mmCIF file of C-alpha atoms and ligand atoms in Angstrom:
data_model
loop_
_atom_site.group_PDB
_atom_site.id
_atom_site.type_symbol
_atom_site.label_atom_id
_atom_site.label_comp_id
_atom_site.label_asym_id
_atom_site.label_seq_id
_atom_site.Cartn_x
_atom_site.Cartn_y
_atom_site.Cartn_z
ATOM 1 C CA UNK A 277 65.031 185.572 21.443
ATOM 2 C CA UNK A 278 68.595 184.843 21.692
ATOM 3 C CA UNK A 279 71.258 187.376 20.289
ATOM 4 C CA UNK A 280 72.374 186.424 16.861
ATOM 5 C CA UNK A 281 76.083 187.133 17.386
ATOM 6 C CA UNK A 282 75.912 185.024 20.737
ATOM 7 C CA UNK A 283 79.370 182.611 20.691
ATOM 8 C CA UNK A 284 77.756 179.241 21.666
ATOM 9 C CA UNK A 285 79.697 176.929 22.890
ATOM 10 C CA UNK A 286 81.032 174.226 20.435
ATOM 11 C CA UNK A 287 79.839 170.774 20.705
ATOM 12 C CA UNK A 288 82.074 167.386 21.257
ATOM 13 C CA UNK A 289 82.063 165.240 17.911
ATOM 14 C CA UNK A 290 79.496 162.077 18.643
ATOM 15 C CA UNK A 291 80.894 158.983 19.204
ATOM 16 C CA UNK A 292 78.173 155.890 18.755
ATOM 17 C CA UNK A 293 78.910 152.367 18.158
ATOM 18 C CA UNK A 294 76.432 149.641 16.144
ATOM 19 C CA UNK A 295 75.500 146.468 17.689
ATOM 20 C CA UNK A 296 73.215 143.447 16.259
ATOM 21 C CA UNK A 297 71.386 141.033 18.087
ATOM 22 C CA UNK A 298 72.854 138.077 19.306
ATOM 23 C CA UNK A 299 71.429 134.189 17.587
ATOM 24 C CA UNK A 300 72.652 132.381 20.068
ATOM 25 C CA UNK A 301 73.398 132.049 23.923
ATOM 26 C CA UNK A 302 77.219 131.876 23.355
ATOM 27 C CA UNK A 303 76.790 135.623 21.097
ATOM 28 C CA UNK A 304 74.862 136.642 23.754
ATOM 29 C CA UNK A 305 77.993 136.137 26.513
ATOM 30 C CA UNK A 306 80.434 137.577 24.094
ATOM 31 C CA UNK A 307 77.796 140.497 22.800
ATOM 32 C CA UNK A 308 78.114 141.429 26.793
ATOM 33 C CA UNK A 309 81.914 141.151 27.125
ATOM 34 C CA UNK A 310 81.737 143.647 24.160
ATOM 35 C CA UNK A 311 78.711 146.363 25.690
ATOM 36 C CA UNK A 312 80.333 146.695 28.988
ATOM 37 C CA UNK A 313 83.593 147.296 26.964
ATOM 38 C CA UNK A 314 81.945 149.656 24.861
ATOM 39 C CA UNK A 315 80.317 151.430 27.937
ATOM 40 C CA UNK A 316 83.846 152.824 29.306
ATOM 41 C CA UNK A 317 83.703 154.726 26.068
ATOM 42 C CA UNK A 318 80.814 156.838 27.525
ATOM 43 C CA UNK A 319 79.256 156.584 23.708
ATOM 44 C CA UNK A 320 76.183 158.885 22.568
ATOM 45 C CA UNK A 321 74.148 155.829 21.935
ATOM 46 C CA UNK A 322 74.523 152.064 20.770
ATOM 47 C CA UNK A 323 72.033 151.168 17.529
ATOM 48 C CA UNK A 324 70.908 147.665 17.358
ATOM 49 C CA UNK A 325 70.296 146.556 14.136
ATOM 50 C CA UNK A 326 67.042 145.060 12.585
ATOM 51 C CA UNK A 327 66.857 142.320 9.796
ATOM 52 C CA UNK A 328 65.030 143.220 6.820
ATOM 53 C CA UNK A 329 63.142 139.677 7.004
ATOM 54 C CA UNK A 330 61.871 140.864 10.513
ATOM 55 C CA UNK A 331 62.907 137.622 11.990
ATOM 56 C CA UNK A 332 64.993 138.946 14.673
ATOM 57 C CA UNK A 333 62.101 141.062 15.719
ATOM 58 C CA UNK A 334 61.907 139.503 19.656
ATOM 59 C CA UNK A 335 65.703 138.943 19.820
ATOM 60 C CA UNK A 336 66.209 142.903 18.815
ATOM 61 C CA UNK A 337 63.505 144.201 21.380
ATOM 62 C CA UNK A 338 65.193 142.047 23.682
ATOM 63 C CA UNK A 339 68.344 143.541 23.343
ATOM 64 C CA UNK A 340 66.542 147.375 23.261
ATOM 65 C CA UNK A 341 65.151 146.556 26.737
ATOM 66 C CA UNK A 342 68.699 145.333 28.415
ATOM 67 C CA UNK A 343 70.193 148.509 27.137
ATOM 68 C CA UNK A 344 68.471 150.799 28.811
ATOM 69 C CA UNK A 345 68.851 148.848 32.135
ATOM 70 C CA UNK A 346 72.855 149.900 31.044
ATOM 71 C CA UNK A 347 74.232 153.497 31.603
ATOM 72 C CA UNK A 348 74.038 153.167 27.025
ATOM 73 C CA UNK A 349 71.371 154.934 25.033
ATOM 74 C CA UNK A 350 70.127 152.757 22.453
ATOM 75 C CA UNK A 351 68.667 153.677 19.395
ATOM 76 C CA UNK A 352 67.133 151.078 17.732
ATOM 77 C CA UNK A 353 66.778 150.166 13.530
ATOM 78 C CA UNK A 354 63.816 149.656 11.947
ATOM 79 C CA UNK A 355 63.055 148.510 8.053
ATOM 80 C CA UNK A 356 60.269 148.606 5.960
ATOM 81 C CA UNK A 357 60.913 145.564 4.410
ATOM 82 C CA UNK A 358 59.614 142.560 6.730
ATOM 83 C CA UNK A 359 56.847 144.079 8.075
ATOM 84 C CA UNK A 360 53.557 145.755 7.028
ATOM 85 C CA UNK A 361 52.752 149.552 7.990
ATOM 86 C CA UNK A 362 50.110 148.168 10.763
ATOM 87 C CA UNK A 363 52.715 145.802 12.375
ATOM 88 C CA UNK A 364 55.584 148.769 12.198
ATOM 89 C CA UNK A 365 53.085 151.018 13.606
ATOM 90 C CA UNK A 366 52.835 148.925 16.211
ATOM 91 C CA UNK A 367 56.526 148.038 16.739
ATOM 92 C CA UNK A 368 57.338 151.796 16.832
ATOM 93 C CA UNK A 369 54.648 152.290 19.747
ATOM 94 C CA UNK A 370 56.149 149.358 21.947
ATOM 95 C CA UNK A 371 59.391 150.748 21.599
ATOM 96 C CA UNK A 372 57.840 154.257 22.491
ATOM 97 C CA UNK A 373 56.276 152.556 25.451
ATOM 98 C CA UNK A 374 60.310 150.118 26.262
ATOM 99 C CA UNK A 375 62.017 153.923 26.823
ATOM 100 C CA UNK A 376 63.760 154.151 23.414
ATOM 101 C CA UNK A 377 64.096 157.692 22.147
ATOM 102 C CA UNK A 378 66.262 157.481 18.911
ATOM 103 C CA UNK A 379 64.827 155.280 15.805
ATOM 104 C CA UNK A 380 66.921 154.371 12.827
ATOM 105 C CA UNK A 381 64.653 154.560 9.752
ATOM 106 C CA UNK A 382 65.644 152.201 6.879
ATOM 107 C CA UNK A 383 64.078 150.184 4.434
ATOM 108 C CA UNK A 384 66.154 147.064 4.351
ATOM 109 C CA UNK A 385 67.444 145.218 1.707
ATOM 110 C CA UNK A 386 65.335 142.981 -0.254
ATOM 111 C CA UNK A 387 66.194 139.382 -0.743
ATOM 112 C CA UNK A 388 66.439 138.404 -4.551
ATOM 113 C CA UNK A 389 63.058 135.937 -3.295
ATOM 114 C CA UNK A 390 61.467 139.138 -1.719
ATOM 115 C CA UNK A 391 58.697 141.343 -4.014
ATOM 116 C CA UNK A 392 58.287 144.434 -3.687
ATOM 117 C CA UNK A 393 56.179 145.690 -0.914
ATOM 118 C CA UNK A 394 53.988 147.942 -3.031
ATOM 119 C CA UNK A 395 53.038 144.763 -5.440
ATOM 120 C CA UNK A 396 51.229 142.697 -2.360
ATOM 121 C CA UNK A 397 48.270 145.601 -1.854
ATOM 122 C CA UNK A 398 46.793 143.673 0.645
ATOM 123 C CA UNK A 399 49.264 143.259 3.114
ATOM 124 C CA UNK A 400 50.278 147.496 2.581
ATOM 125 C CA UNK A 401 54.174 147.951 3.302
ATOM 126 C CA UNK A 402 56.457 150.884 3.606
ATOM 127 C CA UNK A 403 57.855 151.188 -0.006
ATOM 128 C CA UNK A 404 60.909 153.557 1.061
ATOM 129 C CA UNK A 405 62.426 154.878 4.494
ATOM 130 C CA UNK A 406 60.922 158.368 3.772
ATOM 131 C CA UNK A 407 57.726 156.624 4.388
ATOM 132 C CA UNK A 408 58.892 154.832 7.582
ATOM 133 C CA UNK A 409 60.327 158.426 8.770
ATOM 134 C CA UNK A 410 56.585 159.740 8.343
ATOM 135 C CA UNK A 411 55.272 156.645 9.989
ATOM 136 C CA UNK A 412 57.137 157.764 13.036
ATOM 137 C CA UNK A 413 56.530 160.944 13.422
ATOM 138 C CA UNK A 414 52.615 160.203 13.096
ATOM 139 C CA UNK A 415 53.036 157.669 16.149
ATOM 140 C CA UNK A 416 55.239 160.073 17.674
ATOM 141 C CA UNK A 417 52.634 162.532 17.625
ATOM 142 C CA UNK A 418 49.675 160.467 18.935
ATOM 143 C CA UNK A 419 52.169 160.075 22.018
ATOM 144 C CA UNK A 420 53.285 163.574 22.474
ATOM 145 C CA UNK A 421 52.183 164.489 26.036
ATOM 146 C CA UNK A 422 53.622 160.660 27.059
ATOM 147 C CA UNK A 423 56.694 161.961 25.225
ATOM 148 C CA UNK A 424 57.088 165.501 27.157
ATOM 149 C CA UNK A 425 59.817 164.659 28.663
ATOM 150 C CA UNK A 426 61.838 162.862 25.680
ATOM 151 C CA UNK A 427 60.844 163.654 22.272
ATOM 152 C CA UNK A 428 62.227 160.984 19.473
ATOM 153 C CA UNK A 429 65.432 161.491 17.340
ATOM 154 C CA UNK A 430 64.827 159.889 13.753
ATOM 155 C CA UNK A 431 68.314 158.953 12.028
ATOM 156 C CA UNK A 432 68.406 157.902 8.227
ATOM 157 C CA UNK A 433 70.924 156.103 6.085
ATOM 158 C CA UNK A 434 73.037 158.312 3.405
ATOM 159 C CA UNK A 435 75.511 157.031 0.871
ATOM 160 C CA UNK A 436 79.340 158.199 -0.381
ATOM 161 C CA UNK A 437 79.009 155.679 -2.844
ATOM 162 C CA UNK A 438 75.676 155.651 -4.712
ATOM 163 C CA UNK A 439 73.165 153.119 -3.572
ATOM 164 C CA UNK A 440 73.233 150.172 -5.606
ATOM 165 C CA UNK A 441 69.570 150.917 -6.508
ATOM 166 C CA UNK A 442 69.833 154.028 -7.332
ATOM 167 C CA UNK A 443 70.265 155.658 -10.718
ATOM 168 C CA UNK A 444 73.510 157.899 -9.596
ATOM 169 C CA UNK A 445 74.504 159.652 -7.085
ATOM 170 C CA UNK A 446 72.607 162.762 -7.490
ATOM 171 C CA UNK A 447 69.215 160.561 -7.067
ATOM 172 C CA UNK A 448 70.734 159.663 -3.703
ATOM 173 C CA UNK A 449 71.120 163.145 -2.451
ATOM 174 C CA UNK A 450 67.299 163.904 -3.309
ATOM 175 C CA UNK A 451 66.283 160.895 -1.292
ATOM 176 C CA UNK A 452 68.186 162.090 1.803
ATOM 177 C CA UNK A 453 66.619 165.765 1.077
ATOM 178 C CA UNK A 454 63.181 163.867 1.181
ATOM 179 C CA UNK A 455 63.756 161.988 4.008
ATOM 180 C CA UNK A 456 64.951 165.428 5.705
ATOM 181 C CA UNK A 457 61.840 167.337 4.551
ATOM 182 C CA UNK A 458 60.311 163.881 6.312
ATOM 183 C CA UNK A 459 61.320 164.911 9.754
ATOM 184 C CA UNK A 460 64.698 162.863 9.748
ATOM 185 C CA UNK A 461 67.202 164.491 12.277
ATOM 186 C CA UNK A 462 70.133 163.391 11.234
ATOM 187 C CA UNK A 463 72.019 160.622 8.688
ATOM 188 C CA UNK A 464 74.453 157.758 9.059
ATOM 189 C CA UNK A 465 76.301 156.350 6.205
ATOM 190 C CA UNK A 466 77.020 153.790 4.733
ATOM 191 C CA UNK A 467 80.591 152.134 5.124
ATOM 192 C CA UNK A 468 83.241 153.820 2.412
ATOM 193 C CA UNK A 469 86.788 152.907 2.220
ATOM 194 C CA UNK A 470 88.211 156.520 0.580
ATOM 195 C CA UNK A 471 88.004 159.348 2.263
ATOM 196 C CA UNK A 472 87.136 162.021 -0.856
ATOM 197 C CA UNK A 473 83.713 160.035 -1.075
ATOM 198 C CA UNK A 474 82.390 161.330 2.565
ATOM 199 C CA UNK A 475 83.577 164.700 1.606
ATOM 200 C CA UNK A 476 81.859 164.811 -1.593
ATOM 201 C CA UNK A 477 78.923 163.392 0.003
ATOM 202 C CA UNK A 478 79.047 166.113 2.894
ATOM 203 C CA UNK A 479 79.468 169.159 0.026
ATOM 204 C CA UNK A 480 77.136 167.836 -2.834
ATOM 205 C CA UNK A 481 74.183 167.592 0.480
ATOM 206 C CA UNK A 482 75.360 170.444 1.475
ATOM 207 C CA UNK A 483 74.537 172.811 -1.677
ATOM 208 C CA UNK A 484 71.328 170.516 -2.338
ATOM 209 C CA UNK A 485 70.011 172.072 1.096
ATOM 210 C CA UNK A 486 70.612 169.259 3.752
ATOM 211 C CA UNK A 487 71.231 170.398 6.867
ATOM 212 C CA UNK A 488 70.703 167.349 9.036
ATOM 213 C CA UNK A 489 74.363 166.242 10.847
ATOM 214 C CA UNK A 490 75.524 163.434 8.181
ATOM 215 C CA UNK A 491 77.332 161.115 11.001
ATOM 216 C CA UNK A 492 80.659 158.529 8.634
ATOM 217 C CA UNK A 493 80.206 155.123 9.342
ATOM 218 C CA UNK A 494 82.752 153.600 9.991
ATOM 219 C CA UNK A 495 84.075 149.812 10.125
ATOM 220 C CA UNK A 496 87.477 148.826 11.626
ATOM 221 C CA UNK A 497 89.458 148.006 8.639
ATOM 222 C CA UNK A 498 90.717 145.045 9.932
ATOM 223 C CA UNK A 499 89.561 141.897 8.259
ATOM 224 C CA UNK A 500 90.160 141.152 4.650
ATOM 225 C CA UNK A 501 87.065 138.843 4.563
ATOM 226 C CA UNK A 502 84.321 141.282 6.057
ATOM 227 C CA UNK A 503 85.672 144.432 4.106
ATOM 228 C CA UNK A 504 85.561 142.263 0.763
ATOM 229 C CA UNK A 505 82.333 141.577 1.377
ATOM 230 C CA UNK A 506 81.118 144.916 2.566
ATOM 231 C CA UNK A 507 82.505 146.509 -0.053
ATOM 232 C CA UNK A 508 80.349 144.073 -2.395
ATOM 233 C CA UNK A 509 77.274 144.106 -0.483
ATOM 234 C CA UNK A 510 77.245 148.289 -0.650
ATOM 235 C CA UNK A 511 78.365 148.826 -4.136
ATOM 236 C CA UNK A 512 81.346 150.901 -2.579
ATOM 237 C CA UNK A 513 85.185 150.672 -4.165
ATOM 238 C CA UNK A 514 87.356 148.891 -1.617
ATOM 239 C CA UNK A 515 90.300 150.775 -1.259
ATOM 240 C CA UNK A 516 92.749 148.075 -3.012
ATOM 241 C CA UNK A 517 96.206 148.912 -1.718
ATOM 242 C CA UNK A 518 94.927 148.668 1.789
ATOM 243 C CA UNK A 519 93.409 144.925 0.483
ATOM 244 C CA UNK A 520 96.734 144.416 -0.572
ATOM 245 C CA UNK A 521 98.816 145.390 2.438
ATOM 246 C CA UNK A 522 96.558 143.345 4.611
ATOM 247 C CA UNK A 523 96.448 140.399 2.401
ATOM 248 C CA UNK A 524 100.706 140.292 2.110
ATOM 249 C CA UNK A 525 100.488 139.906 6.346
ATOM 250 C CA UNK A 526 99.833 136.506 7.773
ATOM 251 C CA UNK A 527 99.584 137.245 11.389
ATOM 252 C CA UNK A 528 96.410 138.740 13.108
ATOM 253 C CA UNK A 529 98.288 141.084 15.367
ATOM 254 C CA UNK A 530 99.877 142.742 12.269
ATOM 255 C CA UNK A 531 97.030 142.906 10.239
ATOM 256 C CA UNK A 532 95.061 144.868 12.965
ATOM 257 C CA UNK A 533 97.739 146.972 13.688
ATOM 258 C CA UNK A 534 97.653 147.810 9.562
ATOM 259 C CA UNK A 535 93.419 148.161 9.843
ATOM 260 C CA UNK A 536 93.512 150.335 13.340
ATOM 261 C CA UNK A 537 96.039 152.740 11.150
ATOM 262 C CA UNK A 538 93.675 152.330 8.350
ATOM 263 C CA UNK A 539 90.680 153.201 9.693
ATOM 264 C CA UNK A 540 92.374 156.118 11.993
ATOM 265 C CA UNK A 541 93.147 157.715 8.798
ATOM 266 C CA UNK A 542 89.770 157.588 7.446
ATOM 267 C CA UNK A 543 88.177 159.150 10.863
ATOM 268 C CA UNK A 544 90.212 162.021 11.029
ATOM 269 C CA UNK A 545 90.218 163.116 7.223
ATOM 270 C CA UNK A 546 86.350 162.888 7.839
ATOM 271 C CA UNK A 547 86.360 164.805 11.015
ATOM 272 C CA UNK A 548 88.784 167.342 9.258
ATOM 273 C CA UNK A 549 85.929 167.816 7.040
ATOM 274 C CA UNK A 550 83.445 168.663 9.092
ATOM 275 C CA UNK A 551 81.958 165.236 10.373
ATOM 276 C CA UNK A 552 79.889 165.749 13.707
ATOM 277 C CA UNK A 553 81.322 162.527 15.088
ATOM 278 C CA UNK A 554 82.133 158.961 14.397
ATOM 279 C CA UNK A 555 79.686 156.309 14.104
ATOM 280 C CA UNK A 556 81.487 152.612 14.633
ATOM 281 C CA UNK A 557 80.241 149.094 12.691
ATOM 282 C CA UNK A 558 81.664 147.076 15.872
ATOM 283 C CA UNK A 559 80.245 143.477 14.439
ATOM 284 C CA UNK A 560 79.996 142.742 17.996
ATOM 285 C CA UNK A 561 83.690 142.836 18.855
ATOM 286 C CA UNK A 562 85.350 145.391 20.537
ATOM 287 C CA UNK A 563 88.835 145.219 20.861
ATOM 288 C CA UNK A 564 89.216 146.580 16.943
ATOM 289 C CA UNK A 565 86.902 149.368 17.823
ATOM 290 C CA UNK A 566 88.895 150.085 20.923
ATOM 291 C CA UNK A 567 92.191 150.077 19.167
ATOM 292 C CA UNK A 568 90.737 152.375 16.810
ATOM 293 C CA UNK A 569 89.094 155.346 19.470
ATOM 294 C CA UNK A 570 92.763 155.015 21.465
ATOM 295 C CA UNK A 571 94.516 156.295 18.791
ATOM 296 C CA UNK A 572 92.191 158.695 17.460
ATOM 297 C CA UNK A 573 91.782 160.557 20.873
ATOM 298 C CA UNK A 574 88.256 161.810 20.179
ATOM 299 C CA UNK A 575 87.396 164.869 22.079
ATOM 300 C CA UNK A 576 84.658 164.090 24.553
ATOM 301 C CA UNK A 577 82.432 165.146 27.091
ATOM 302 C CA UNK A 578 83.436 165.048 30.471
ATOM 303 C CA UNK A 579 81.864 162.014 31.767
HETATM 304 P P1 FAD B 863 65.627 154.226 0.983
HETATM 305 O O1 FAD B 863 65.976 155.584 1.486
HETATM 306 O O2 FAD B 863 64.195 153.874 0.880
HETATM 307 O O3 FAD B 863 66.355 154.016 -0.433
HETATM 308 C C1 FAD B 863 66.333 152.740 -1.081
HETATM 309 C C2 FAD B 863 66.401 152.949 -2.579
HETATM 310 O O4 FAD B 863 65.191 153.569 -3.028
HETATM 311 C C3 FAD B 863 67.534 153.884 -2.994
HETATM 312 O O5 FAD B 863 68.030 153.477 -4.234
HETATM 313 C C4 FAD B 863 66.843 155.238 -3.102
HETATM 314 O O6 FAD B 863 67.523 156.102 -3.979
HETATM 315 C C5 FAD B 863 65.456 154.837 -3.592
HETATM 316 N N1 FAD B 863 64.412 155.750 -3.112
HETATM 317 C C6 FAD B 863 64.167 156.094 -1.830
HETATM 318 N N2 FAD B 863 63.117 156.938 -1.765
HETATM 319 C C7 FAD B 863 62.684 157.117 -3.033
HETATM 320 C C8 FAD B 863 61.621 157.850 -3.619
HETATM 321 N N3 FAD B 863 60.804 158.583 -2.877
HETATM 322 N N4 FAD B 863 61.466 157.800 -4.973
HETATM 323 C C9 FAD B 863 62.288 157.050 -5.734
HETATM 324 N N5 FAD B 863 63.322 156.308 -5.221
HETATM 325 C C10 FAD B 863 63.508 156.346 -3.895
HETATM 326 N N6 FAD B 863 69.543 147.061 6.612
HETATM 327 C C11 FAD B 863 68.845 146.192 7.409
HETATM 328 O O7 FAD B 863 68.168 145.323 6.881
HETATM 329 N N7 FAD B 863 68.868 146.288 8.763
HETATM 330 C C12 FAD B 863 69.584 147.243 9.403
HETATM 331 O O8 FAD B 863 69.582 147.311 10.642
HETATM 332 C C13 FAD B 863 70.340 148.168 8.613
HETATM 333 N N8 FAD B 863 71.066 149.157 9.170
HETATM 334 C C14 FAD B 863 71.698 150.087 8.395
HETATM 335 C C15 FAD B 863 72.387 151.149 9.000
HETATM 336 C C16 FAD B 863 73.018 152.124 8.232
HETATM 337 C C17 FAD B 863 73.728 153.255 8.897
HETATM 338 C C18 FAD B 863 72.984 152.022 6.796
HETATM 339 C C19 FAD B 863 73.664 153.058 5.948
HETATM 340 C C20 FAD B 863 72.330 150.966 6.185
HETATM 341 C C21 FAD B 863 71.665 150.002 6.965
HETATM 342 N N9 FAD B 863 70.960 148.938 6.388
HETATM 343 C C22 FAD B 863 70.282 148.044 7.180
HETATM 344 C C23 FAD B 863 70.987 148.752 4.936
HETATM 345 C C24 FAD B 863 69.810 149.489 4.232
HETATM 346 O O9 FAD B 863 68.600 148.895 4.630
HETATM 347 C C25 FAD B 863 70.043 149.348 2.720
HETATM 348 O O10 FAD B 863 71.110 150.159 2.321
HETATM 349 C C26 FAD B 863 68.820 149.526 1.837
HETATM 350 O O11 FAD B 863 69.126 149.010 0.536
HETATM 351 C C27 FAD B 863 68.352 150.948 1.650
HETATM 352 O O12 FAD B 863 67.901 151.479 2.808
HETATM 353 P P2 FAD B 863 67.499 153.052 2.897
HETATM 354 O O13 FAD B 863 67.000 153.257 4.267
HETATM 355 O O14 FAD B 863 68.584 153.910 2.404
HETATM 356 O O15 FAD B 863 66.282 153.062 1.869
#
């Protein structure tokens, strides 16, 4: 056993960057332009997203498989939602068996057409990510002497602002508890425009007894449009004088000048308070995302 009063060294804060797959050939060009940008970072990993319908399924393997012929890691999303616990089984295996090392485990959102999984009892879905999380580790553990060499890292989502689906914000805190308990490693969050929300998020987990790394997501604040939307698709308050400021500018340069400062802000009150790293929504462009790791001068690893 190790001494307890050993000084270990401390560790870099994680830098990691979210991709999706491309829908067409064009994307796929630009998607390029923007990994080999990305890969002068020297990044942790790269997570490719999944969509909850499952219909980028081949596209998002696809993209899995070029990644690791990169110097990136990828770690790859997978939802509940789209897919029955026999086809995710299998899905988690082929990625086992494609290299990948670091899952994602999310349920997806349902589309207002979708039911629930639990209500089709033939076709047996995932009802929540805690059950995706368990779902992984049981594949994980069929392949355990094929995995001797690289055991898997199992990330979950966590929220600053409550999940729209959830009763408040307490409820959320349990989940992430469960999905610990689960054999999650560590959390990614949702995006959140005001900085107090992270921290809150990072003490109330804290007390409750998570001790997983809870990694800020993070999305260059730099387009009025996407953030809008964000900010209604998660249920999280937009941070309204920032809306403002950008929306009294009329010339792109300006406006990502304003968004860089923005979101440079947010990053280092979060690392301030205790964030393990940075985790960046890229939307497939990286010049934002570049902008944004200049000025923050992240700490990292020798490469
Ligand atoms: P869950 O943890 O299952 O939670 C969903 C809801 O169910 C919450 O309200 C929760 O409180 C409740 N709940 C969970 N477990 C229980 C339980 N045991 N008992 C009672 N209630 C419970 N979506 C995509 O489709 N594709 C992606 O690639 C994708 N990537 C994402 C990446 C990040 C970092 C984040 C934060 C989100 C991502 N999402 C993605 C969105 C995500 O799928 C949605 O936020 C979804 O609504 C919830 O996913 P979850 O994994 O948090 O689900």
């Amino acid at each position: 056993m190790s001494p307890p009063n050993l000084a270990l060294p401390p560790a870099p804060p994680a830098l990691s960057y979210e991709l999706f797959p491309p829908r067409t050939p064009a994307a796929a060009d630009s998607l390029w332009e923007t990994i080999r940008a990305l890969e002068s970072t020297h990044p942790d990993y790269v997570s490719v997203t999944y969509g909850a319908s499952g219909s980028n399924r081949d596209t998002a393997v696809s993209l899995l498989r070029q990644l690791q012929e990169t110097s990136l890691r990828p770690l790859a999303h997978l939802t509940c939602i789209g897919n029955t616990a026999q086809e995710l089984a299998l899905l988690i295996a082929e990625l086992l068996d494609h290299g990948v090392r670091g899952i994602l485990a999310l349920r997806g959102d349902r589309a207002p057409s979708q039911t629930r999984a639990s209500e089709q009892p033939d076709e047996r879905g995932l009802l929540h990510a805690q059950d995706l999380v368990e779902l992984i580790r049981r594949v994980e553990q069929r392949r355990s002497a094929l995995l001797a060499a690289g055991k898997l890292a199992i990330g979950v989502a966590a929220y600053p602002a409550k999940h729209p689906e959830s009763p408040d914000s307490a409820h959320d805190i349990e989940v992430l508890l469960a999905k610990q308990r689960s054999g999650a490693d560590f959390a990614i969050t949702q995006v959140f425009f005001h900085p107090a929300e992270y921290e809150d998020l990072l003490s109330r987990a804290q007390r409750a007894g998570v001790s997983i790394p809870i990694i800020p997501g993070l999305m260059p604040l730099t387009s009025l449009v996407r953030l809008r939307r964000l900010a209604e698709l998660s249920g999280a308050a937009p941070d309204e004088a920032l809306l403002a400021e950008l929306a009294a500018v009329d010339d792109d340069a300006t406006r990502r000048r304003i968004g860089v400062a923005a979101t440079v802000r947010l990053a280092r009150v979060a690392l301030e308070a205790g964030a393990p790293g940075i985790h960046l929504y890229t939307f497939n462009e990286h010049r934002s995302a570049l902008d944004v790791l200049e000025r923050l001068d992240l700490p990292r690893p020798a490469a």
